[in-house]
CSV table of C-alpha atoms and ligand atoms in Angstrom, one decimal:
chain,number,residue,atom,x,y,z
A,1,MET,CA,-44.5,33.1,28.3
A,2,ILE,CA,-40.7,33.4,28.7
A,3,LYS,CA,-39.2,30.0,28.2
A,4,LYS,CA,-35.4,29.0,29.4
A,5,VAL,CA,-33.0,27.9,27.0
A,6,ASP,CA,-29.3,27.3,27.6
A,7,THR,CA,-27.9,28.6,24.1
A,8,LEU,CA,-29.7,30.7,21.6
A,9,ILE,CA,-28.2,31.0,18.5
A,10,ILE,CA,-28.9,34.6,16.7
A,11,ASN,CA,-28.5,36.5,13.7
A,12,ILE,CA,-28.3,33.4,11.2
A,13,GLY,CA,-28.3,34.8,7.7
A,14,GLN,CA,-29.1,31.4,6.3
A,15,LEU,CA,-30.6,28.1,8.4
A,16,LEU,CA,-30.1,25.2,6.5
A,17,THR,CA,-32.3,22.6,8.8
A,18,MET,CA,-32.6,20.3,6.3
A,19,ASP,CA,-35.6,19.0,7.9
A,20,THR,CA,-38.1,17.8,4.6
A,21,GLY,CA,-40.5,16.9,7.2
A,22,SER,CA,-40.1,13.0,6.6
A,23,ASN,CA,-37.8,10.3,7.8
A,24,GLU,CA,-37.0,9.1,4.3
A,25,PRO,CA,-33.8,9.3,2.1
A,26,VAL,CA,-34.1,12.1,-0.4
A,27,ARG,CA,-34.2,11.5,-3.9
A,28,GLY,CA,-35.9,12.6,-7.0
A,29,ASP,CA,-37.5,15.8,-7.5
A,30,ALA,CA,-37.4,16.9,-3.8
A,31,LEU,CA,-33.4,17.2,-4.1
A,32,GLN,CA,-33.9,20.2,-6.0
A,33,SER,CA,-34.9,22.6,-3.0
A,34,LEU,CA,-33.3,23.0,0.5
A,35,PRO,CA,-35.5,24.0,3.7
A,36,ILE,CA,-34.1,27.2,4.6
A,37,VAL,CA,-34.9,29.8,7.1
A,38,GLU,CA,-33.3,33.1,6.6
A,39,HIS,CA,-32.9,35.5,9.7
A,40,ALA,CA,-33.0,32.8,11.7
A,41,ALA,CA,-32.4,31.7,15.2
A,42,VAL,CA,-31.7,28.2,17.3
A,43,GLY,CA,-32.6,27.6,20.9
A,44,ILE,CA,-30.7,24.9,22.3
A,45,MET,CA,-31.9,23.3,25.8
A,46,ASP,CA,-30.1,20.2,27.4
A,47,GLY,CA,-28.0,19.4,24.6
A,48,LYS,CA,-31.3,18.8,21.9
A,49,ILE,CA,-33.0,21.5,19.7
A,50,VAL,CA,-35.9,23.4,21.3
A,51,PHE,CA,-36.2,26.0,18.6
A,52,ALA,CA,-35.6,26.0,14.7
A,53,GLY,CA,-37.1,29.1,13.2
A,54,PHE,CA,-37.5,32.9,12.3
A,55,GLU,CA,-35.3,34.9,14.8
A,56,LYS,CA,-38.5,37.3,15.4
A,57,ASP,CA,-40.5,34.3,16.9
A,58,ALA,CA,-37.8,33.4,19.2
A,59,ASN,CA,-38.1,36.5,21.6
A,60,THR,CA,-40.0,34.4,24.1
A,61,LEU,CA,-36.8,32.4,24.3
A,62,GLU,CA,-34.5,33.5,27.5
A,63,ALA,CA,-31.1,32.1,27.4
A,64,LYS,CA,-27.8,31.7,29.2
A,65,GLU,CA,-25.7,32.1,26.7
A,66,VAL,CA,-25.9,33.8,23.2
A,67,ILE,CA,-24.2,33.0,20.2
A,68,ASP,CA,-24.0,35.8,17.6
A,69,ALA,CA,-23.7,34.2,14.4
A,70,ASP,CA,-23.0,37.5,12.2
A,71,GLY,CA,-25.4,36.9,9.5
A,72,LYS,CA,-23.4,33.6,8.6
A,73,LEU,CA,-24.9,30.2,7.2
A,74,VAL,CA,-25.8,27.5,9.7
A,75,THR,CA,-26.2,23.9,9.3
A,76,PRO,CA,-26.5,20.7,10.8
A,77,GLY,CA,-23.0,19.3,11.7
A,78,LEU,CA,-22.0,17.1,8.5
A,79,VAL,CA,-22.2,13.0,8.6
A,80,ASP,CA,-19.0,11.2,7.3
A,81,SER,CA,-20.5,7.7,6.5
A,82,HIS,CA,-17.4,6.2,5.0
A,83,THR,CA,-14.1,6.3,6.6
A,84,HIS,CA,-11.1,4.1,7.2
A,85,LEU,CA,-10.2,5.8,10.2
A,86,ILE,CA,-8.1,3.2,12.3
A,87,PHE,CA,-4.6,2.2,11.0
A,88,GLY,CA,-1.0,2.4,11.9
A,89,GLY,CA,1.6,4.0,9.5
A,90,SER,CA,0.9,6.1,6.5
A,91,ARG,CA,2.0,5.7,2.8
A,92,GLU,CA,3.4,8.7,1.5
A,93,HIS,CA,6.2,6.3,-0.4
A,94,GLU,CA,3.6,5.1,-2.6
A,95,LEU,CA,2.7,8.6,-4.2
A,96,SER,CA,5.8,8.3,-6.5
A,97,LEU,CA,4.5,4.5,-7.9
A,98,LYS,CA,1.4,6.5,-8.8
A,99,GLN,CA,3.6,8.9,-10.5
A,100,GLN,CA,5.1,6.0,-12.4
A,101,GLY,CA,1.6,5.0,-13.3
A,102,VAL,CA,1.7,1.3,-11.1
A,103,PRO,CA,-1.9,0.8,-10.7
A,104,TYR,CA,-3.8,0.6,-7.1
A,105,LEU,CA,-4.4,-3.0,-7.2
A,106,GLU,CA,-1.1,-4.0,-9.1
A,107,ILE,CA,0.8,-2.2,-5.7
A,108,LEU,CA,-1.9,-4.4,-3.6
A,109,GLN,CA,-0.8,-7.7,-5.6
A,110,GLN,CA,2.8,-6.6,-5.0
A,111,GLY,CA,2.2,-7.0,-1.1
A,112,GLY,CA,2.0,-3.2,-0.7
A,113,GLY,CA,-1.1,-0.8,-0.3
A,114,ILE,CA,-3.6,-1.8,2.2
A,115,LEU,CA,-1.3,-4.8,3.1
A,116,SER,CA,1.6,-2.3,3.8
A,117,THR,CA,-1.4,-0.2,6.1
A,118,VAL,CA,-1.6,-3.9,7.6
A,119,LYS,CA,1.7,-4.5,8.5
A,120,ALA,CA,1.8,-1.0,10.3
A,121,THR,CA,-1.6,-1.5,12.0
A,122,ARG,CA,-0.8,-5.0,13.5
A,123,GLU,CA,2.7,-3.5,14.7
A,124,ALA,CA,0.9,-1.0,16.6
A,125,THR,CA,-0.5,-1.0,19.9
A,126,GLU,CA,-4.2,-0.2,20.9
A,127,GLU,CA,-2.9,2.8,22.7
A,128,GLU,CA,-0.9,4.2,19.3
A,129,LEU,CA,-4.0,3.4,17.3
A,130,LEU,CA,-6.2,5.3,19.6
A,131,ASN,CA,-3.9,8.7,19.7
A,132,LYS,CA,-3.6,8.3,16.3
A,133,ALA,CA,-7.0,8.2,15.3
A,134,TYR,CA,-8.0,10.7,18.0
A,135,PHE,CA,-5.9,13.2,15.9
A,136,HIS,CA,-7.8,12.7,12.8
A,137,LEU,CA,-11.1,12.4,14.6
A,138,ASN,CA,-9.9,16.1,15.7
A,139,ARG,CA,-9.2,17.1,12.0
A,140,LEU,CA,-12.4,15.8,10.7
A,141,LEU,CA,-14.6,17.9,13.9
A,142,SER,CA,-12.7,21.2,12.3
A,143,TYR,CA,-14.1,20.2,9.2
A,144,GLY,CA,-17.6,20.2,10.5
A,145,ILE,CA,-18.0,16.5,10.7
A,146,THR,CA,-19.8,15.1,13.9
A,147,THR,CA,-20.8,11.9,13.1
A,148,VAL,CA,-18.3,9.5,11.6
A,149,GLU,CA,-18.8,5.6,10.0
A,150,ALA,CA,-15.1,3.9,11.1
A,151,LYS,CA,-13.8,0.7,9.5
A,152,SER,CA,-11.6,-2.1,10.6
A,153,GLY,CA,-9.9,-4.1,7.7
A,154,TYR,CA,-6.1,-3.4,8.7
A,155,GLY,CA,-5.6,-6.2,10.5
A,156,LEU,CA,-7.0,-9.3,8.7
A,157,ASP,CA,-6.4,-11.7,11.5
A,158,THR,CA,-8.7,-11.9,14.6
A,159,GLU,CA,-6.2,-10.0,17.1
A,160,THR,CA,-5.9,-6.9,15.3
A,161,GLU,CA,-9.2,-6.8,13.7
A,162,LEU,CA,-10.6,-6.9,17.5
A,163,LYS,CA,-7.7,-4.5,18.3
A,164,GLN,CA,-9.3,-1.9,15.8
A,165,LEU,CA,-13.0,-2.5,16.4
A,166,ARG,CA,-11.7,-1.8,20.2
A,167,VAL,CA,-10.3,1.3,19.4
A,168,VAL,CA,-13.5,2.4,17.7
A,169,LYS,CA,-16.1,1.8,20.6
A,170,LYS,CA,-13.2,3.2,23.3
A,171,LEU,CA,-13.3,6.6,20.7
A,172,ASN,CA,-17.0,6.7,20.9
A,173,GLU,CA,-16.9,6.9,24.6
A,174,ILE,CA,-14.1,9.6,25.1
A,175,HIS,CA,-14.5,11.9,21.9
A,176,CYS,CA,-17.3,14.1,21.1
A,177,ILE,CA,-17.9,12.7,17.8
A,178,ASP,CA,-20.5,10.0,17.3
A,179,LEU,CA,-18.8,7.0,15.5
A,180,VAL,CA,-20.5,4.3,13.9
A,181,SER,CA,-18.5,0.9,13.8
A,182,THR,CA,-18.1,-1.4,10.7
A,183,PHE,CA,-16.1,-4.6,10.6
A,184,LEU,CA,-14.3,-4.7,7.4
A,185,GLY,CA,-12.1,-7.7,8.0
A,186,ALA,CA,-12.8,-8.8,4.5
A,187,HIS,CA,-11.0,-5.8,2.7
A,188,ALA,CA,-7.8,-7.6,1.5
A,189,ILE,CA,-6.4,-11.2,1.9
A,190,PRO,CA,-3.3,-11.2,4.2
A,191,PRO,CA,0.1,-12.5,2.9
A,192,GLU,CA,-0.1,-15.8,5.2
A,193,TYR,CA,-3.7,-16.5,3.1
A,194,LYS,CA,-2.3,-16.4,0.1
A,195,GLN,CA,-4.1,-18.2,-2.8
A,196,GLN,CA,-6.3,-19.3,0.4
A,197,SER,CA,-9.2,-16.7,0.6
A,198,GLU,CA,-11.8,-19.1,1.3
A,199,GLU,CA,-10.0,-20.3,4.6
A,200,PHE,CA,-9.2,-16.4,5.2
A,201,LEU,CA,-12.9,-15.7,5.0
A,202,LEU,CA,-13.8,-18.5,7.3
A,203,GLU,CA,-11.9,-16.8,10.1
A,204,MET,CA,-13.3,-13.4,9.4
A,205,GLU,CA,-16.8,-15.2,9.6
A,206,ASN,CA,-15.8,-16.7,12.7
A,207,LEU,CA,-15.3,-13.4,14.4
A,208,LEU,CA,-18.9,-12.4,13.6
A,209,ASP,CA,-20.5,-13.8,16.8
A,210,VAL,CA,-18.1,-12.1,19.5
A,211,ILE,CA,-18.2,-8.8,17.5
A,212,LYS,CA,-22.0,-9.1,17.9
A,213,GLU,CA,-21.4,-10.5,21.5
A,214,GLU,CA,-19.5,-7.6,22.1
A,215,SER,CA,-21.1,-4.7,20.1
A,216,LEU,CA,-18.0,-3.8,18.6
A,217,ALA,CA,-19.8,-3.4,15.0
A,218,GLU,CA,-23.1,-2.2,13.6
A,219,PHE,CA,-22.1,-3.2,10.2
A,220,VAL,CA,-20.0,-5.8,8.0
A,221,ASP,CA,-18.6,-4.6,4.7
A,222,ILE,CA,-16.2,-6.2,2.1
A,223,PHE,CA,-14.2,-5.4,-0.5
A,224,CYS,CA,-15.8,-6.8,-3.6
A,225,GLU,CA,-13.1,-6.2,-6.5
A,226,THR,CA,-11.0,-8.0,-8.9
A,227,GLY,CA,-8.0,-10.0,-7.1
A,228,VAL,CA,-9.8,-9.3,-3.4
A,229,PHE,CA,-13.3,-10.7,-2.8
A,230,THR,CA,-15.7,-12.1,-5.6
A,231,VAL,CA,-19.3,-11.5,-5.9
A,232,GLU,CA,-20.2,-15.0,-4.9
A,233,GLN,CA,-17.8,-14.9,-2.2
A,234,SER,CA,-19.3,-11.4,-0.9
A,235,ARG,CA,-23.1,-12.7,-1.4
A,236,ARG,CA,-22.0,-15.6,1.2
A,237,PHE,CA,-20.1,-13.7,3.5
A,238,LEU,CA,-22.6,-11.0,4.1
A,239,THR,CA,-25.3,-13.4,4.0
A,240,SER,CA,-24.0,-14.7,6.8
A,241,ALA,CA,-23.3,-11.7,8.5
A,242,LYS,CA,-27.2,-10.7,8.0
A,243,ARG,CA,-28.1,-14.0,9.6
A,244,ARG,CA,-26.6,-12.9,12.6
A,245,GLY,CA,-28.0,-9.4,12.8
A,246,PHE,CA,-25.6,-7.1,11.1
A,247,ASP,CA,-26.6,-4.8,8.5
A,248,VAL,CA,-24.5,-4.6,5.7
A,249,LYS,CA,-22.1,-2.5,3.0
A,250,ILE,CA,-20.3,-3.4,0.1
A,251,HIS,CA,-17.4,-1.6,-1.2
A,252,ALA,CA,-19.0,-2.3,-4.9
A,253,ASP,CA,-17.3,-1.8,-8.6
A,254,GLU,CA,-14.8,0.8,-7.1
A,255,ILE,CA,-12.3,-0.3,-10.0
A,256,ASP,CA,-13.4,-2.8,-12.0
A,257,PRO,CA,-17.4,-3.4,-12.7
A,258,LEU,CA,-17.9,-7.1,-11.2
A,259,GLY,CA,-21.6,-6.2,-10.4
A,260,GLY,CA,-21.2,-5.2,-6.8
A,261,THR,CA,-24.0,-2.6,-7.1
A,262,GLU,CA,-26.6,-5.5,-8.0
A,263,LEU,CA,-25.4,-7.5,-5.3
A,264,ALA,CA,-25.6,-4.7,-2.8
A,265,VAL,CA,-29.6,-4.5,-3.5
A,266,GLU,CA,-30.2,-8.1,-3.9
A,267,LEU,CA,-28.7,-7.9,-0.4
A,268,CYS,CA,-30.8,-4.9,0.7
A,269,ALA,CA,-27.6,-3.4,1.8
A,270,ARG,CA,-27.4,-0.4,3.9
A,271,SER,CA,-25.2,1.1,1.1
A,272,GLY,CA,-23.3,0.4,-1.8
A,273,ASP,CA,-20.1,2.3,-1.7
A,274,HIS,CA,-17.7,3.7,-4.7
A,275,LEU,CA,-20.1,2.4,-7.5
A,276,VAL,CA,-17.6,3.9,-10.1
A,277,GLY,CA,-18.1,0.8,-12.4
A,278,ALA,CA,-22.2,0.5,-11.6
A,279,SER,CA,-23.9,-0.8,-14.7
A,280,ASP,CA,-27.0,0.7,-16.1
A,281,GLU,CA,-28.9,-2.0,-14.7
A,282,GLY,CA,-27.1,-1.8,-11.3
A,283,ILE,CA,-28.2,2.0,-11.2
A,284,ARG,CA,-31.8,1.2,-12.0
A,285,GLN,CA,-32.0,-1.5,-9.5
A,286,LEU,CA,-30.5,1.2,-7.1
A,287,ALA,CA,-33.0,3.5,-7.8
A,288,ASP,CA,-35.5,1.1,-7.0
A,289,SER,CA,-34.0,0.2,-3.5
A,290,SER,CA,-33.8,1.3,-0.2
A,291,THR,CA,-29.7,1.2,-0.3
A,292,ILE,CA,-27.8,4.5,-0.3
A,293,ALA,CA,-25.2,5.2,-3.0
A,294,VAL,CA,-21.9,6.4,-1.3
A,295,LEU,CA,-20.1,8.1,-4.0
A,296,LEU,CA,-16.5,8.7,-2.8
A,297,PRO,CA,-15.3,11.4,-5.7
A,298,GLY,CA,-12.0,12.1,-3.6
A,299,THR,CA,-10.9,8.5,-4.3
A,300,SER,CA,-11.1,8.8,-8.0
A,301,PHE,CA,-9.1,12.1,-7.8
A,302,TYR,CA,-6.8,10.5,-5.5
A,303,LEU,CA,-6.3,7.5,-7.7
A,304,GLY,CA,-5.8,9.5,-11.0
A,305,LYS,CA,-8.8,7.9,-12.5
A,306,ASP,CA,-10.6,9.6,-15.5
A,307,LYS,CA,-13.9,7.9,-14.5
A,308,ASN,CA,-16.1,8.9,-12.0
A,309,ALA,CA,-19.0,7.4,-10.3
A,310,ARG,CA,-22.2,8.2,-12.9
A,311,ALA,CA,-23.8,10.5,-9.6
A,312,ARG,CA,-25.8,12.6,-12.4
A,313,GLU,CA,-27.4,9.3,-14.2
A,314,MET,CA,-28.1,7.8,-10.4
A,315,ILE,CA,-29.6,11.0,-9.3
A,316,ASP,CA,-31.8,11.6,-12.5
A,317,ALA,CA,-32.8,7.6,-12.0
A,318,GLY,CA,-34.1,8.4,-8.5
A,319,CYS,CA,-31.0,7.0,-6.2
A,320,ALA,CA,-30.2,8.3,-2.9
A,321,VAL,CA,-27.3,9.7,-3.2
A,322,ALA,CA,-24.8,10.4,-0.2
A,323,LEU,CA,-21.0,11.6,-0.4
A,324,SER,CA,-18.2,10.9,2.0
A,325,THR,CA,-14.4,11.4,2.0
A,326,ASP,CA,-13.5,7.6,2.2
A,327,PHE,CA,-10.4,8.6,4.7
A,328,ASN,CA,-7.9,6.3,4.4
A,329,PRO,CA,-4.0,6.4,4.2
A,330,GLY,CA,-4.1,4.7,0.7
A,331,SER,CA,-6.3,5.7,-1.8
A,332,SER,CA,-8.2,9.1,-0.1
A,333,PRO,CA,-5.7,10.8,2.7
A,334,THR,CA,-7.9,13.3,3.3
A,335,GLU,CA,-10.6,14.5,6.6
A,336,ASN,CA,-11.7,17.5,4.3
A,337,LEU,CA,-15.5,16.6,3.3
A,338,GLN,CA,-15.6,20.2,2.1
A,339,LEU,CA,-13.3,19.3,-0.5
A,340,ILE,CA,-15.2,16.0,-1.5
A,341,MET,CA,-18.1,18.7,-1.7
A,342,SER,CA,-16.5,21.0,-4.4
A,343,LEU,CA,-15.4,17.7,-6.4
A,344,ALA,CA,-18.8,16.7,-6.3
A,345,ALA,CA,-19.9,20.0,-8.1
A,346,LEU,CA,-16.9,19.7,-10.5
A,347,LYS,CA,-16.7,16.2,-11.2
A,348,LEU,CA,-19.9,14.4,-10.8
A,349,LYS,CA,-21.9,17.6,-12.0
A,350,MET,CA,-24.1,17.6,-8.4
A,351,SER,CA,-26.1,20.7,-7.7
A,352,PRO,CA,-25.4,22.5,-4.7
A,353,GLU,CA,-28.8,21.1,-3.0
A,354,GLU,CA,-28.0,17.8,-4.2
A,355,ILE,CA,-24.4,17.9,-2.3
A,356,TRP,CA,-26.2,19.2,0.9
A,357,TYR,CA,-28.5,16.5,1.1
A,358,ALA,CA,-25.7,13.7,0.6
A,359,VAL,CA,-23.6,15.2,3.4
A,360,THR,CA,-26.5,15.5,6.0
A,361,VAL,CA,-29.7,13.6,5.8
A,362,ASN,CA,-28.9,11.1,3.0
A,363,ALA,CA,-25.3,10.4,4.7
A,364,ALA,CA,-27.2,9.8,8.1
A,365,HIS,CA,-29.2,7.0,6.2
A,366,ALA,CA,-26.4,5.3,5.0
A,367,ILE,CA,-25.4,4.5,8.6
A,368,ASN,CA,-28.6,4.1,10.3
A,369,ARG,CA,-28.4,7.6,12.3
A,370,GLU,CA,-31.1,9.3,10.1
A,371,LYS,CA,-33.4,9.6,13.4
A,372,THR,CA,-30.3,11.6,15.4
A,373,ALA,CA,-28.0,12.9,12.8
A,374,GLY,CA,-28.1,15.0,9.6
A,375,LYS,CA,-31.2,17.5,10.2
A,376,ILE,CA,-31.8,20.2,12.7
A,377,ALA,CA,-34.9,19.5,13.7
A,378,LEU,CA,-37.0,19.6,17.3
A,379,HIS,CA,-35.8,17.3,20.0
A,380,ARG,CA,-33.0,16.1,18.0
A,381,PRO,CA,-29.3,16.4,19.1
A,382,ALA,CA,-27.9,19.9,18.3
A,383,ASP,CA,-25.2,19.1,16.4
A,384,LEU,CA,-24.6,22.4,14.2
A,385,VAL,CA,-22.2,24.1,12.2
A,386,ILE,CA,-21.7,27.7,12.0
A,387,TRP,CA,-19.8,28.9,8.6
A,388,ASP,CA,-17.8,31.8,7.6
A,389,SER,CA,-19.9,31.9,4.6
A,390,PRO,CA,-22.7,34.0,3.5
A,391,ASN,CA,-24.9,31.0,1.7
A,392,TYR,CA,-24.8,27.0,1.2
A,393,GLN,CA,-23.9,27.5,-2.4
A,394,TYR,CA,-20.6,29.0,-1.5
A,395,ILE,CA,-19.1,25.6,0.5
A,396,PRO,CA,-18.5,23.9,-3.0
A,397,TYR,CA,-17.7,26.9,-4.6
A,398,HIS,CA,-14.8,28.0,-2.6
A,399,TYR,CA,-12.6,24.8,-2.7
A,400,GLY,CA,-9.8,23.2,-1.1
A,401,VAL,CA,-10.0,25.5,2.5
A,402,ASN,CA,-12.0,25.1,5.6
A,403,HIS,CA,-14.8,27.4,6.1
A,404,VAL,CA,-16.0,26.1,9.3
A,405,ASN,CA,-16.2,28.9,11.9
A,406,THR,CA,-17.5,26.9,14.7
A,407,VAL,CA,-19.0,23.4,15.6
A,408,LEU,CA,-21.8,22.5,18.3
A,409,LYS,CA,-21.7,19.2,19.4
A,410,ASN,CA,-25.2,18.1,21.6
A,411,GLY,CA,-25.3,21.9,22.3
A,412,HIS,CA,-21.6,22.3,23.4
A,413,VAL,CA,-19.3,24.4,21.2
A,414,VAL,CA,-16.6,22.1,20.2
A,415,TYR,CA,-14.4,23.9,17.9
A,416,LYS,CA,-13.8,27.5,17.1
A,417,ARG,CA,-11.8,28.4,14.0
A,418,GLY,CA,-8.4,30.0,15.5
A,419,GLN,CA,-8.5,28.3,18.9
B,1,NIG,O1,-12.0,2.6,-0.2
B,1,NIG,N1,-11.0,-0.1,-1.9
B,1,NIG,C1,-10.7,-0.3,-0.6
B,1,NIG,N2,-10.4,0.3,0.5
B,1,NIG,C2,-10.1,1.7,0.5
B,1,NIG,C3,-8.5,1.9,0.4
B,1,NIG,C4,-8.0,1.4,1.3
B,1,NIG,C5,-6.5,1.8,1.5
B,1,NIG,O2,-5.8,2.0,0.0
B,1,NIG,O3,-5.8,1.7,2.5
B,1,NIG,C6,-10.9,2.3,-0.3
B,1,NIG,O4,-10.3,2.7,-1.4
B,2,FE,FE1,-13.3,2.2,1.6
């Protein structure tokens, strides 16, 4: 019997469905193989996947539109589970400080770094922030990313934090990328609260109710770091967020090993992010938990650190690992998640299979989108990438360039190379 579909993608050389058959994050031995169909086709109806399998089994599908994938690789749209998307200005002037060896946290202590972006973000209108973020979203899309987490955290006052969160909400309505909003009001201590971190945290805590009421964020995050917020402050702040029904994340053990990884596990955080300084005990606890380890090798690279997150030990211990750009104007100014995939191969020694799980299924888990993003499976949104590549190993291997040929979001072509 003939079945009508809107779109049929034929002549797919390798279809990486990432459909493991379970709705759990992928860890352990399961990371060694990928669900692949060769000589495949995908059928799409009303923006959803209605067929994904061998092309020879698709001959009962009659399509309004046929896309010939020309033997290329097709995967789910990538998920970027950690970005600081909304900000004013830029920080190219810090590059020479970095070259002189001034540490990241010292630039921050001197009122630069995050605080210089705070100044620019406070000065920007909502419309300016929206237009700027829209530009970066288009670039993320061009790299094959169809779902993006976006944090606030460059306002550090009531008005500007809400302004940032409203921009995320608006962008989610007007841009085809799905956005997931995180409140990171506890990102740094603003100059007006110098030496008064408790009072500042109280102001941010007082914002939680209105954020909840207006559905402005799903997650609450904090920068748990030397000179920023202590483990004890992070515990209190995030516990208070959880009490109000937020899911939580932590910038944990990014630069100094404070024990943020253990705190992420203790709080059943959805993710612990960075984890460069995670202790052996932290890794052990993480492996036994549902918290996703979101690793950001672009940040270690850009900050000129020799030390990277111990991805091999984490994966071998049984942690569920995701990878993300950490896109932000200071420690990782890039929208290129494919470059991060290469860094994960070269610096974190992750295998291509582990890397693909880390930018699809596990990344979706890190932002509570495991039911809708990161897989090509029946009844799910048709978010797909057609790559200028014969196989999945090629993407982390050929580094620093964009391999995307076509991006489909909810079944519609939203990006095509060269157009
Ligand atoms: O994830 N570490 C804190 N936040 C960001 C950097 C923000 C910035 O430098 O503007 C990060 O690295
Ligand atoms: Fe970050």
